[in-house]
PDB file of C-alpha atoms in Angstrom:
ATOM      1  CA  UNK A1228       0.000   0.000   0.000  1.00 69.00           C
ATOM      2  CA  UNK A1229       1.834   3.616  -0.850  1.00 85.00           C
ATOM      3  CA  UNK A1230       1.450   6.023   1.300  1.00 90.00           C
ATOM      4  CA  UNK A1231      -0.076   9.118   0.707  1.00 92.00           C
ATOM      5  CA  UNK A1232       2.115  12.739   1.176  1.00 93.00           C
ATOM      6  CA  UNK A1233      -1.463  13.807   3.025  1.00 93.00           C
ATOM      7  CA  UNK A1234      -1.058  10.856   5.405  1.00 93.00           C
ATOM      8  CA  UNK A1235       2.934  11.223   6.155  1.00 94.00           C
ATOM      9  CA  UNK A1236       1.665  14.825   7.090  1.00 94.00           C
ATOM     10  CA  UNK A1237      -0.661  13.753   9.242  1.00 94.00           C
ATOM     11  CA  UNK A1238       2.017  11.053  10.882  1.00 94.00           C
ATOM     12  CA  UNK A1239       4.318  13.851  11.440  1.00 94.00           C
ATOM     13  CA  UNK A1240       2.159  16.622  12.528  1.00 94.00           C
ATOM     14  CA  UNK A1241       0.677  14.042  15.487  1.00 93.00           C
ATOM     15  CA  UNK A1242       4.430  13.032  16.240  1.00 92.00           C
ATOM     16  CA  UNK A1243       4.991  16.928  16.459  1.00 91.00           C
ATOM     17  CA  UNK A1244       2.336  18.009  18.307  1.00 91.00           C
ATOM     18  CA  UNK A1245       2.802  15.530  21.144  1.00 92.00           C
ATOM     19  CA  UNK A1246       6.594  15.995  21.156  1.00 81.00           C
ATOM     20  CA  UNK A1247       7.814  12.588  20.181  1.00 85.00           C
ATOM     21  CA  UNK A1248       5.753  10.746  23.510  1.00 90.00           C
ATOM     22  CA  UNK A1249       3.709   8.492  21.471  1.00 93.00           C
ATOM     23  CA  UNK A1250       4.971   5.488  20.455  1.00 91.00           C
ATOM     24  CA  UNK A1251       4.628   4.477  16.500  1.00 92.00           C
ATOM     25  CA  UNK A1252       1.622   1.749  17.386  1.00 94.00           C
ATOM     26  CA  UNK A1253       0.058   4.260  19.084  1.00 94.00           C
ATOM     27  CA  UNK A1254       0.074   7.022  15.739  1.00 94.00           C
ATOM     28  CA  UNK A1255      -0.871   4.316  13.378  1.00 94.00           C
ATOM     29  CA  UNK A1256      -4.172   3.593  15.590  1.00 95.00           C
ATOM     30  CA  UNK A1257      -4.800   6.957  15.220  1.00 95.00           C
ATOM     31  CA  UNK A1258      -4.469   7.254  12.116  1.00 94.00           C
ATOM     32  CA  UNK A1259      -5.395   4.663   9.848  1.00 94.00           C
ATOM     33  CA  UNK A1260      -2.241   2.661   8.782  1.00 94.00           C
ATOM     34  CA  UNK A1261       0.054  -0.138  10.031  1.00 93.00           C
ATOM     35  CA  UNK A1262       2.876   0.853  12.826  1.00 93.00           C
ATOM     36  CA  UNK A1263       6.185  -0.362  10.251  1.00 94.00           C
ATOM     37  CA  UNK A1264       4.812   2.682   8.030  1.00 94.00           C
ATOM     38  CA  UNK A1265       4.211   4.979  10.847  1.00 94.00           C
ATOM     39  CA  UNK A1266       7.912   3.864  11.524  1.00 93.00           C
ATOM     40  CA  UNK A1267      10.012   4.992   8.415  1.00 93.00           C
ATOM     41  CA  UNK A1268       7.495   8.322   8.444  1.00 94.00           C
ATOM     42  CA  UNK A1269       9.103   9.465  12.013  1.00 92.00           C
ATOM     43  CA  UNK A1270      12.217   7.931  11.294  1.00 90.00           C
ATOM     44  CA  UNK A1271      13.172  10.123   8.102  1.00 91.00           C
ATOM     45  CA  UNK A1272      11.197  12.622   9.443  1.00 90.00           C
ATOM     46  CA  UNK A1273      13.105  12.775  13.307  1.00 85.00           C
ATOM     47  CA  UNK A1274      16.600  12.053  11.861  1.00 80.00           C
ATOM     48  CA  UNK A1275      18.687   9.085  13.762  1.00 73.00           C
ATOM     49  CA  UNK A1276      17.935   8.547  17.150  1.00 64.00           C
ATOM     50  CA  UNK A1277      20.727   6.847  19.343  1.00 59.00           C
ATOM     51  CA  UNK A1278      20.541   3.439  20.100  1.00 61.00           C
ATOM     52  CA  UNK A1279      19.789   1.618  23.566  1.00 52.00           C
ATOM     53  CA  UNK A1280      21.401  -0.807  25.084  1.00 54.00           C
ATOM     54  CA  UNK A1281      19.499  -4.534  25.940  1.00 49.00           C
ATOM     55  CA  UNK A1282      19.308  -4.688  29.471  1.00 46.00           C
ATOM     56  CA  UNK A1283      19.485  -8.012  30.777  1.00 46.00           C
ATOM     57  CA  UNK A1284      16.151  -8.846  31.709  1.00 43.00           C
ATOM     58  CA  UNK A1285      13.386 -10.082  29.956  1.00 49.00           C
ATOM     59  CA  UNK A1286      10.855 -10.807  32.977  1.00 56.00           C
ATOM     60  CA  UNK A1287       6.933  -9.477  32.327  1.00 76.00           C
ATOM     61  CA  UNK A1288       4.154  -8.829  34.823  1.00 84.00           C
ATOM     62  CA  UNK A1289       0.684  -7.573  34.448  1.00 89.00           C
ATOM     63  CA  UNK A1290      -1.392  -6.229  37.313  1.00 92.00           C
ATOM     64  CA  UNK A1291      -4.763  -7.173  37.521  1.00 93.00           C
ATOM     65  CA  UNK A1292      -6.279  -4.208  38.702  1.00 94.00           C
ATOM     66  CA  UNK A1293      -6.068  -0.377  39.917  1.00 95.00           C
ATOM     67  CA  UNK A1294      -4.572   0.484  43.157  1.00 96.00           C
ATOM     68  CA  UNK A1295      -2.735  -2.698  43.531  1.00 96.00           C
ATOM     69  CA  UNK A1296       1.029  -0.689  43.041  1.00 96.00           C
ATOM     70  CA  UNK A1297       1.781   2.697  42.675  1.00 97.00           C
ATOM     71  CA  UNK A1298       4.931   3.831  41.759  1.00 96.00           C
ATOM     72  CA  UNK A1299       6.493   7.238  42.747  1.00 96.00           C
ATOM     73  CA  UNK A1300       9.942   9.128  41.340  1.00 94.00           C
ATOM     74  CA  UNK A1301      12.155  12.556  41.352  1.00 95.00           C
ATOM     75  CA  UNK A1302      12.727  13.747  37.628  1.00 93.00           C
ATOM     76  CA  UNK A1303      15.510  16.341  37.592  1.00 90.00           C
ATOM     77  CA  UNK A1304      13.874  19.370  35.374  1.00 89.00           C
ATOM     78  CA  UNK A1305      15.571  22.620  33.364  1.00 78.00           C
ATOM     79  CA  UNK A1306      16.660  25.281  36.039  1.00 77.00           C
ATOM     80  CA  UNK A1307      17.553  22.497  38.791  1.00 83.00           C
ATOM     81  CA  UNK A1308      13.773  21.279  40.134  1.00 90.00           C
ATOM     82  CA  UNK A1309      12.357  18.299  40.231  1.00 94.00           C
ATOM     83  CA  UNK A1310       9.120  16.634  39.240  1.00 95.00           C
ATOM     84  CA  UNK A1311       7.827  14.259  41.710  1.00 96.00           C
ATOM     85  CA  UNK A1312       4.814  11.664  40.473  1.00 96.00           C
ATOM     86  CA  UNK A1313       3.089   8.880  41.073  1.00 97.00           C
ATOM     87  CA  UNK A1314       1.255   6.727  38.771  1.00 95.00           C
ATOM     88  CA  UNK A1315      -0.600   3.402  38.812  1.00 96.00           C
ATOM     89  CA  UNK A1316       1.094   0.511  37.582  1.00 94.00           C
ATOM     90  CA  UNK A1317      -1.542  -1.164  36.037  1.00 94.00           C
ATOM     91  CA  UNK A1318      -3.120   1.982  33.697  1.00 95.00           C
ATOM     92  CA  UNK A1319      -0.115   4.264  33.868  1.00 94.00           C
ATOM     93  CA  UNK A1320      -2.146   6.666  35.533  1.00 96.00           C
ATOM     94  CA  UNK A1321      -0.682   9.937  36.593  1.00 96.00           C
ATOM     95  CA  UNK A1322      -2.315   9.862  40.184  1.00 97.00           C
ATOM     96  CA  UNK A1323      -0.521  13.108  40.996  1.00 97.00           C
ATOM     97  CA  UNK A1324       2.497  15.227  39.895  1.00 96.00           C
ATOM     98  CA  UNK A1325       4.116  18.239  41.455  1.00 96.00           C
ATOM     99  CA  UNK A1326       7.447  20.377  41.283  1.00 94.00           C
ATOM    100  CA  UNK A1327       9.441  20.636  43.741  1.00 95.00           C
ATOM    101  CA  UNK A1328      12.770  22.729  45.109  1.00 92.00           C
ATOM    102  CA  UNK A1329      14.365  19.474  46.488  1.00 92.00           C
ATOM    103  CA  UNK A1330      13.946  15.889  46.826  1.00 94.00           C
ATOM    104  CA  UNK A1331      13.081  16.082  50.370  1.00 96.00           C
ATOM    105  CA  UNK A1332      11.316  13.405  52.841  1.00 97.00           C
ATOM    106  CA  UNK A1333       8.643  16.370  53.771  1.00 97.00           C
ATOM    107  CA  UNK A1334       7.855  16.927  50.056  1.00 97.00           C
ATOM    108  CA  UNK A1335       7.556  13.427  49.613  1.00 98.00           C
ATOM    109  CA  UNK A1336       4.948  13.067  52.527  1.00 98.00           C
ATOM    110  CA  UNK A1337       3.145  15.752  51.933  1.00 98.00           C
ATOM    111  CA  UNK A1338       2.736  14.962  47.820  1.00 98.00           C
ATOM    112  CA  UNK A1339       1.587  11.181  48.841  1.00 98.00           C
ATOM    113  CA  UNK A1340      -0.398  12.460  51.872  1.00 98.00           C
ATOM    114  CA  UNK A1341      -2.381  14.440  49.155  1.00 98.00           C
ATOM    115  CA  UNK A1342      -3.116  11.584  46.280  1.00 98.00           C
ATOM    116  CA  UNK A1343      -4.124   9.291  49.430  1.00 97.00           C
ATOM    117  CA  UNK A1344      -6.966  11.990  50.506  1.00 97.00           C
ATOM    118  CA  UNK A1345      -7.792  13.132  46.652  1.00 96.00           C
ATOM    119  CA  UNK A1346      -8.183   9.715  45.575  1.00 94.00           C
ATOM    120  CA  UNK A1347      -9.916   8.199  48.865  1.00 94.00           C
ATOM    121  CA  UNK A1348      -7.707   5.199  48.853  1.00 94.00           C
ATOM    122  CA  UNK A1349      -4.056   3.984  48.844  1.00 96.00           C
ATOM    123  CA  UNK A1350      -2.780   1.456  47.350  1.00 97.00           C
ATOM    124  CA  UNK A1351      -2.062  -1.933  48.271  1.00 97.00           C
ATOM    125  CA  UNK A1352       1.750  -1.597  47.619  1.00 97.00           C
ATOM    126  CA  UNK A1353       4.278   1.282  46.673  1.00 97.00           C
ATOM    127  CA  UNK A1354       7.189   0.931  44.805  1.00 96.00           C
ATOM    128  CA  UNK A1355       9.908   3.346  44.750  1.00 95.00           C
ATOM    129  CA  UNK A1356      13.824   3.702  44.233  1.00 92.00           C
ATOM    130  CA  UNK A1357      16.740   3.822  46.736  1.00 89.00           C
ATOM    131  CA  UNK A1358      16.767   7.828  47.448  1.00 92.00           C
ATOM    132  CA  UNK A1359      16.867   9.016  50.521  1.00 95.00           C
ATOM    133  CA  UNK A1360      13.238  10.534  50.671  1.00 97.00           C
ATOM    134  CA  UNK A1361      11.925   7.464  49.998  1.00 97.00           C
ATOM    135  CA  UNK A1362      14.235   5.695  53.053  1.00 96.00           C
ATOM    136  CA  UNK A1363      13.262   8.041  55.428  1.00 97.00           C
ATOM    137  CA  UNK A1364      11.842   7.332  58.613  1.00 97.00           C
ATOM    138  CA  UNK A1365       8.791  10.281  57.667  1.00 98.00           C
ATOM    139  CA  UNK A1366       7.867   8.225  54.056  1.00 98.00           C
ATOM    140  CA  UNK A1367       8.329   4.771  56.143  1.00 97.00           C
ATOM    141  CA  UNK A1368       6.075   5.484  58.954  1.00 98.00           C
ATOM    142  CA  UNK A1369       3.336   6.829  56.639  1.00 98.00           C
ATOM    143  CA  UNK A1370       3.420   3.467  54.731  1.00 98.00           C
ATOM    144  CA  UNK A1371       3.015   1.985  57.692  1.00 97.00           C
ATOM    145  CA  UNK A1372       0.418   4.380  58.692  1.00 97.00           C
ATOM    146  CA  UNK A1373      -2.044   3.438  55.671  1.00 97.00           C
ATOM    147  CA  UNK A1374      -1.187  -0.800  56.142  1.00 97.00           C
ATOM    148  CA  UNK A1375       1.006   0.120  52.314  1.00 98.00           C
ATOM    149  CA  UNK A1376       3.436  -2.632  51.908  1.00 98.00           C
ATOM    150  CA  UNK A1377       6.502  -1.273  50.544  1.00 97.00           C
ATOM    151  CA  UNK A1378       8.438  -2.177  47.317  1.00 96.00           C
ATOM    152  CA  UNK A1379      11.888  -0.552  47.334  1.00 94.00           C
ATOM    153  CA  UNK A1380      13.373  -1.865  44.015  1.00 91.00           C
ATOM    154  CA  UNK A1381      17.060  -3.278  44.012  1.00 87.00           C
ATOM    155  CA  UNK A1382      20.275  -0.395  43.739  1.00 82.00           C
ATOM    156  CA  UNK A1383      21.368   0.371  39.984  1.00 72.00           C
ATOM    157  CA  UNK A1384      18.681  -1.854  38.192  1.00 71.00           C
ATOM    158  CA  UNK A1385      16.412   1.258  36.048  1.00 68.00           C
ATOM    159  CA  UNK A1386      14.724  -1.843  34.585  1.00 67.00           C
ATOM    160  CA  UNK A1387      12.993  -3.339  37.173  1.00 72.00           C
ATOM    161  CA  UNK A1388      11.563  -0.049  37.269  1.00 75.00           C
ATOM    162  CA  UNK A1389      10.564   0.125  33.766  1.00 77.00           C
ATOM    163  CA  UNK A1390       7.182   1.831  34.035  1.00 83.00           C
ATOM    164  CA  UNK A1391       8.343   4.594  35.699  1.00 82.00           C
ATOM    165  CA  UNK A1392      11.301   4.947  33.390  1.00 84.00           C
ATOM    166  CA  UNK A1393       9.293   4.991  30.241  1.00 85.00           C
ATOM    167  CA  UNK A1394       7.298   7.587  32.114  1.00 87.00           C
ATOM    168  CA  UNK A1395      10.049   9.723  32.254  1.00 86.00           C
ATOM    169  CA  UNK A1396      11.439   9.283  29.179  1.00 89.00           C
ATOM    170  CA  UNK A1397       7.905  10.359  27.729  1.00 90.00           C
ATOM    171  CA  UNK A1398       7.672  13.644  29.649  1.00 90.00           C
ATOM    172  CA  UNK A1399      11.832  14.567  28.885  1.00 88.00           C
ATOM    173  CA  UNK A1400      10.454  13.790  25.296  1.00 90.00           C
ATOM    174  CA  UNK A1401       7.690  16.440  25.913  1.00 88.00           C
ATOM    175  CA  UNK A1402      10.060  19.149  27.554  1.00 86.00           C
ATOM    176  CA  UNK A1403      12.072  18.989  24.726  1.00 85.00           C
ATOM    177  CA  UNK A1404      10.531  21.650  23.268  1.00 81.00           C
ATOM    178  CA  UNK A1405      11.594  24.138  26.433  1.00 80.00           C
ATOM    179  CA  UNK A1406      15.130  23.460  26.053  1.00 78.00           C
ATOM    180  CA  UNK A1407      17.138  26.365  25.902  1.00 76.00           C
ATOM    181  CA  UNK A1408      14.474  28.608  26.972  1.00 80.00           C
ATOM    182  CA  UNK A1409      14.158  30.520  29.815  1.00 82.00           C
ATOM    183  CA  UNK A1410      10.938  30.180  31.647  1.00 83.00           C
ATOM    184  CA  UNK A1411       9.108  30.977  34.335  1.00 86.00           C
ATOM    185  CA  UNK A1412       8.203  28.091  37.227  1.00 86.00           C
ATOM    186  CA  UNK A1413       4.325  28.806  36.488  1.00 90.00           C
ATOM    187  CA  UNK A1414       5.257  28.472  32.344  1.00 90.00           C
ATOM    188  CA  UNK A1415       6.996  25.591  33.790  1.00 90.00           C
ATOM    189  CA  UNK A1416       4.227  24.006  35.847  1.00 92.00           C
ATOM    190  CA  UNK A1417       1.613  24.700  32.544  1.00 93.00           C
ATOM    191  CA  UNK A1418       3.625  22.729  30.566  1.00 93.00           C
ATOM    192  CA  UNK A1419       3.861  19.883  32.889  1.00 94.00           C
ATOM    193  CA  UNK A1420       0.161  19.939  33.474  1.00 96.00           C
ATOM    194  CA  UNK A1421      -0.499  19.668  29.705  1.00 95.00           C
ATOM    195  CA  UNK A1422       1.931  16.750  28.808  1.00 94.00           C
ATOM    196  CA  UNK A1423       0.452  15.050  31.961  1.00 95.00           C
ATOM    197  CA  UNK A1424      -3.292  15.292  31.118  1.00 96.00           C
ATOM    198  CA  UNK A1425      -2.352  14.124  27.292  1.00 95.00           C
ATOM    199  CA  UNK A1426      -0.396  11.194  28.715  1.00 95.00           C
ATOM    200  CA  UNK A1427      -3.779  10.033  31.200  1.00 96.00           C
ATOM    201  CA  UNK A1428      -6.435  11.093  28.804  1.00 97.00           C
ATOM    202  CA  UNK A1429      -5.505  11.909  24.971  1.00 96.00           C
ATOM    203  CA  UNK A1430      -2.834   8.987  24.293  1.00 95.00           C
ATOM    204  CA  UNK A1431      -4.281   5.688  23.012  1.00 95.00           C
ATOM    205  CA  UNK A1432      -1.541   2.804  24.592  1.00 93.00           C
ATOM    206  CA  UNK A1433      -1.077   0.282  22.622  1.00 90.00           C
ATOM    207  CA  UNK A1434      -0.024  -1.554  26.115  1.00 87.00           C
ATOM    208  CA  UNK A1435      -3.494  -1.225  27.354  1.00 92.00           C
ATOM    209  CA  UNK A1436      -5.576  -2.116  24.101  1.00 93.00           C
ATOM    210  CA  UNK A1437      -5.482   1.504  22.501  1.00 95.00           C
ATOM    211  CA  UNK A1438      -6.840   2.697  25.553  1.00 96.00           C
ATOM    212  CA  UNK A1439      -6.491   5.632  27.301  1.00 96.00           C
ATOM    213  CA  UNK A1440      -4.472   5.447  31.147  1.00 96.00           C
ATOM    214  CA  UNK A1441      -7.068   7.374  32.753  1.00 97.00           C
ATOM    215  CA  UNK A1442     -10.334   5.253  31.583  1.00 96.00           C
ATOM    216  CA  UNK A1443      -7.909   2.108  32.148  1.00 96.00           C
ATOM    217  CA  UNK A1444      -7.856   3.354  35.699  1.00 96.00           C
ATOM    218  CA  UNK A1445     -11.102   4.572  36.632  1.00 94.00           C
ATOM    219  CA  UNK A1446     -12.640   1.093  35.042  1.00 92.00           C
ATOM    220  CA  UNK A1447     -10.175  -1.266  36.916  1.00 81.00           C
ATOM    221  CA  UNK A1448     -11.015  -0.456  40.452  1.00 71.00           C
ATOM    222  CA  UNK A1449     -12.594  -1.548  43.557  1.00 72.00           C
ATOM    223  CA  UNK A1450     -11.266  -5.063  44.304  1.00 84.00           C
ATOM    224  CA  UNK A1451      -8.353  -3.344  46.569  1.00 87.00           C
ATOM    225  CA  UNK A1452     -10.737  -1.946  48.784  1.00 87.00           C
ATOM    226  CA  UNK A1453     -11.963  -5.075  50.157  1.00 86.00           C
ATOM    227  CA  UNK A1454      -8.774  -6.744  50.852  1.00 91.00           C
ATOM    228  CA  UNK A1455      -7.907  -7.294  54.094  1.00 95.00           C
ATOM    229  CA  UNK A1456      -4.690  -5.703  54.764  1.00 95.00           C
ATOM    230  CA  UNK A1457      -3.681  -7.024  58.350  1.00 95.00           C
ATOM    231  CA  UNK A1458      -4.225 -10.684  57.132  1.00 95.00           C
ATOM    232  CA  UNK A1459      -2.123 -10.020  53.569  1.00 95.00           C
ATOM    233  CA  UNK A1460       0.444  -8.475  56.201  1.00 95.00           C
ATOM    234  CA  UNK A1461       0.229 -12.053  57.752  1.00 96.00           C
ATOM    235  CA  UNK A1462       0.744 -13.925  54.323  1.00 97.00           C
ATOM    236  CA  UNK A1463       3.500 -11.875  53.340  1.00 96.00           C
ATOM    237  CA  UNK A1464       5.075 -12.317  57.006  1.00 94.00           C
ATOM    238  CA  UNK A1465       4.614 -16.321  56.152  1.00 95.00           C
ATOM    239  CA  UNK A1466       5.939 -16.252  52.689  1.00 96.00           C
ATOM    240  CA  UNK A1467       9.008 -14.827  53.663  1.00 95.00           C
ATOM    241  CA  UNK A1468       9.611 -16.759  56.294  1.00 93.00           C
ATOM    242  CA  UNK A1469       9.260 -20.035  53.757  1.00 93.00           C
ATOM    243  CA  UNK A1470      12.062 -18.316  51.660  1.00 93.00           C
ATOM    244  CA  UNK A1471      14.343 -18.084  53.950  1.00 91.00           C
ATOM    245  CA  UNK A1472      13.746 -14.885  56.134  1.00 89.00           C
ATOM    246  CA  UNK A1473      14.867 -15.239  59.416  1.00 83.00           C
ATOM    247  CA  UNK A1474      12.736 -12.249  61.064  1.00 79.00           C
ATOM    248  CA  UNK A1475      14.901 -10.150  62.220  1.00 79.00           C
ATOM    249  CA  UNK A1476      17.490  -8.725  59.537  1.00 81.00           C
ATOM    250  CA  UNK A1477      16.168  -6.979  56.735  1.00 82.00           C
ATOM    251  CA  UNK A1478      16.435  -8.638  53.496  1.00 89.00           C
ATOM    252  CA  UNK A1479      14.869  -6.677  50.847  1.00 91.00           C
ATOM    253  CA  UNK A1480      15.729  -9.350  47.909  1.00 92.00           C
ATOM    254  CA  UNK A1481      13.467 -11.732  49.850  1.00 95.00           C
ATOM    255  CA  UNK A1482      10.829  -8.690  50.470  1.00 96.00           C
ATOM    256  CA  UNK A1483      10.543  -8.541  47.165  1.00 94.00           C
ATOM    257  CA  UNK A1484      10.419 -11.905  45.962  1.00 94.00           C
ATOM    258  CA  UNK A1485       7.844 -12.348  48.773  1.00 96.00           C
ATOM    259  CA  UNK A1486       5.550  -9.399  47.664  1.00 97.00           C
ATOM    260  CA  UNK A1487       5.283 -10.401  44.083  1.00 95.00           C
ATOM    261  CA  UNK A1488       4.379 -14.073  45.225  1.00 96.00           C
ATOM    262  CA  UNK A1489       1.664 -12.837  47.486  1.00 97.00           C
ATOM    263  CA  UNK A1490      -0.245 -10.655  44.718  1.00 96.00           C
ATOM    264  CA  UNK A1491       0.242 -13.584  42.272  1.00 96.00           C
ATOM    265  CA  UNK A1492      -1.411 -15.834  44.935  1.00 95.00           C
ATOM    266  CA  UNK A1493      -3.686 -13.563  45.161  1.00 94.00           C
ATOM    267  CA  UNK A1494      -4.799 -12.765  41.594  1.00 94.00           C
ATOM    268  CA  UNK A1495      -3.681  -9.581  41.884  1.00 95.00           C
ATOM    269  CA  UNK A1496      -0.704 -10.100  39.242  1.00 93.00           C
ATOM    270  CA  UNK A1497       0.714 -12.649  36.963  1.00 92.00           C
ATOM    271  CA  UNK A1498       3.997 -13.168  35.733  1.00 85.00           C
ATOM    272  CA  UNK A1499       6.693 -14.595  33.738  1.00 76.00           C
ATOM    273  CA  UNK A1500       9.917 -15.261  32.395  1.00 67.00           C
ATOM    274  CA  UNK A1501       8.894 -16.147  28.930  1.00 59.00           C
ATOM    275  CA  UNK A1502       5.815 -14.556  28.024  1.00 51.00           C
ATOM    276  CA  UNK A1503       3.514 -17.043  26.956  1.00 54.00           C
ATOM    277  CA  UNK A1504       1.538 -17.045  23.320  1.00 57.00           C
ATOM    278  CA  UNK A1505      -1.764 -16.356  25.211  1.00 55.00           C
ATOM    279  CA  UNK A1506      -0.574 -13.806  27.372  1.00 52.00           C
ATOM    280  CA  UNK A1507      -2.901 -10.613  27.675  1.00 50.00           C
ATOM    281  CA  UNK A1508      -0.718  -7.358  26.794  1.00 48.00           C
ATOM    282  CA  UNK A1509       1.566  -6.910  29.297  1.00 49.00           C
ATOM    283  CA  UNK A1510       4.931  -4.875  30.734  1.00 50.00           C
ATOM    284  CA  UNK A1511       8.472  -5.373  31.354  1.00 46.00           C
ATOM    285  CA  UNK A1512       8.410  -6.096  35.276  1.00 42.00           C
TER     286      UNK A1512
END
């Protein structure tokens, strides 16, 4: 099938206007025409684009259903802030974003504090990096507060983050077009809000059936609610115990192990090594 000039316009204009954060799948839904077209289009049209390296891991997990794991990061931004979000694992839902001066414990606490009460719910389990916000004693103790389990992922490993880190990579793709400008924090804090609402409600994922994060989320909920935190507490205690824990030193390779076995047993998530032919869409773990 040759493409039309009208419809490589049309590829390259959407690419454009979104600032290079949808993926080629996600265009050629839009649009009309198969993703290996929408492909050369932004290829020529972008210029080369370096080259990533494989990282060595090819696990996949898919979460069930909304409020199960949030995920929260610091994103350095132009002029020295930093961005600090949380989305939803499952949908990619941006439960709340806000910029921030440093990467303090207090703004940490005070940004989850906020998507706990605006939401009316926390989630089951958060997942966050080794920072020291995220270590503190203030971030612990309200995890602990709300019965959240906590995820912290392993030192120097990006991937078993990879949500997140496609998250980021979509909104640096979207600040692009402020680089070498000088702006204001409220310019600043505009721009943000608009690449955030077009990531939950505009962008069709081809991750999530062409669907968009925030209907994802707002359709998937409900089954967190009536779990019984104390008693998962209990399983989790018990499954770590059977892999080796021995209940007093903290061993957060265990922890982990231990957490993703729980929400497997309970239907909460699947996984796998190799991703089987009858999997349901699904994301690098």
């Amino acid at each position: 099938m040759r493409i039309s000039e009208e419809l490589k316009q049309r590829v390259i204009e959407l690419d454009r206007r979104y600032r290079h954060t949808w993926d080629v799948r996600s265009i050629a839904h839009v649009i009309g025409i198969g993703h290996n077209s929408v492909a050369k289009i932004v290829r020529e049209a972008r210029g080369p684009r370096p080259k990533k390296t494989e990282r060595p891991h090819n696990g996949r997990t898919h979460i069930n259903y909304s409020d199960v794991m949030w995920s929260s990061d610091f994103l350095e931004l132009p002029g020295g802030e930093s961005l600090l979000k949380t989305l939803d694992e499952r949908s990619l839902n941006k439960l709340g974003w806000d910029v921030v001066d440093s990467e303090s414990a207090e703004e940490l606490v005070k940004h989850a504090g906020g998507i706990v009460a605006a939401v009316g719910r926390a989630p089951l389990v958060w997942k966050f990096d080794n920072g020291g916000a995220f270590k503190s004693d203030a971030f612990q103790n309200f995890l602990a507060e709300h019965k959240i389990i906590p995820y912290p992922i392993p030192p120097r490993a990006p991937w078993v983050n990879g949500r997140t880190e496609r998250d980021n990579q979509e909104i640096e793709n979207w600040l692009l077009a402020l680089e070498g400008r000088k702006i204001s924090r409220e310019e600043l804090r505009r721009e943000i809000d608009e690449g955030m609402l077009m990531l939950n409600y505009v962008k069709p994922r081809a991750v999530l059936g062409y669907r968009k994060s925030a209907e994802v989320y707002l359709n998937g909920g409900g089954v967190t609610e009536e779990m019984d935190r104390e008693w998962l507490a209990l399983n989790l205690e018990d499954i770590k115990c059977r892999l080796g824990w021995n209940g007093c030193t903290e061993n957060k390779r265990i922890h982990r192990k231990a957490v993703r076995q729980l929400l497997i047993k309970w239907t909460l998530m699947e996984e796998w090594e190799e991703v089987p032919e009858d999997a349901r869409i699904v994301n690098r773990s």
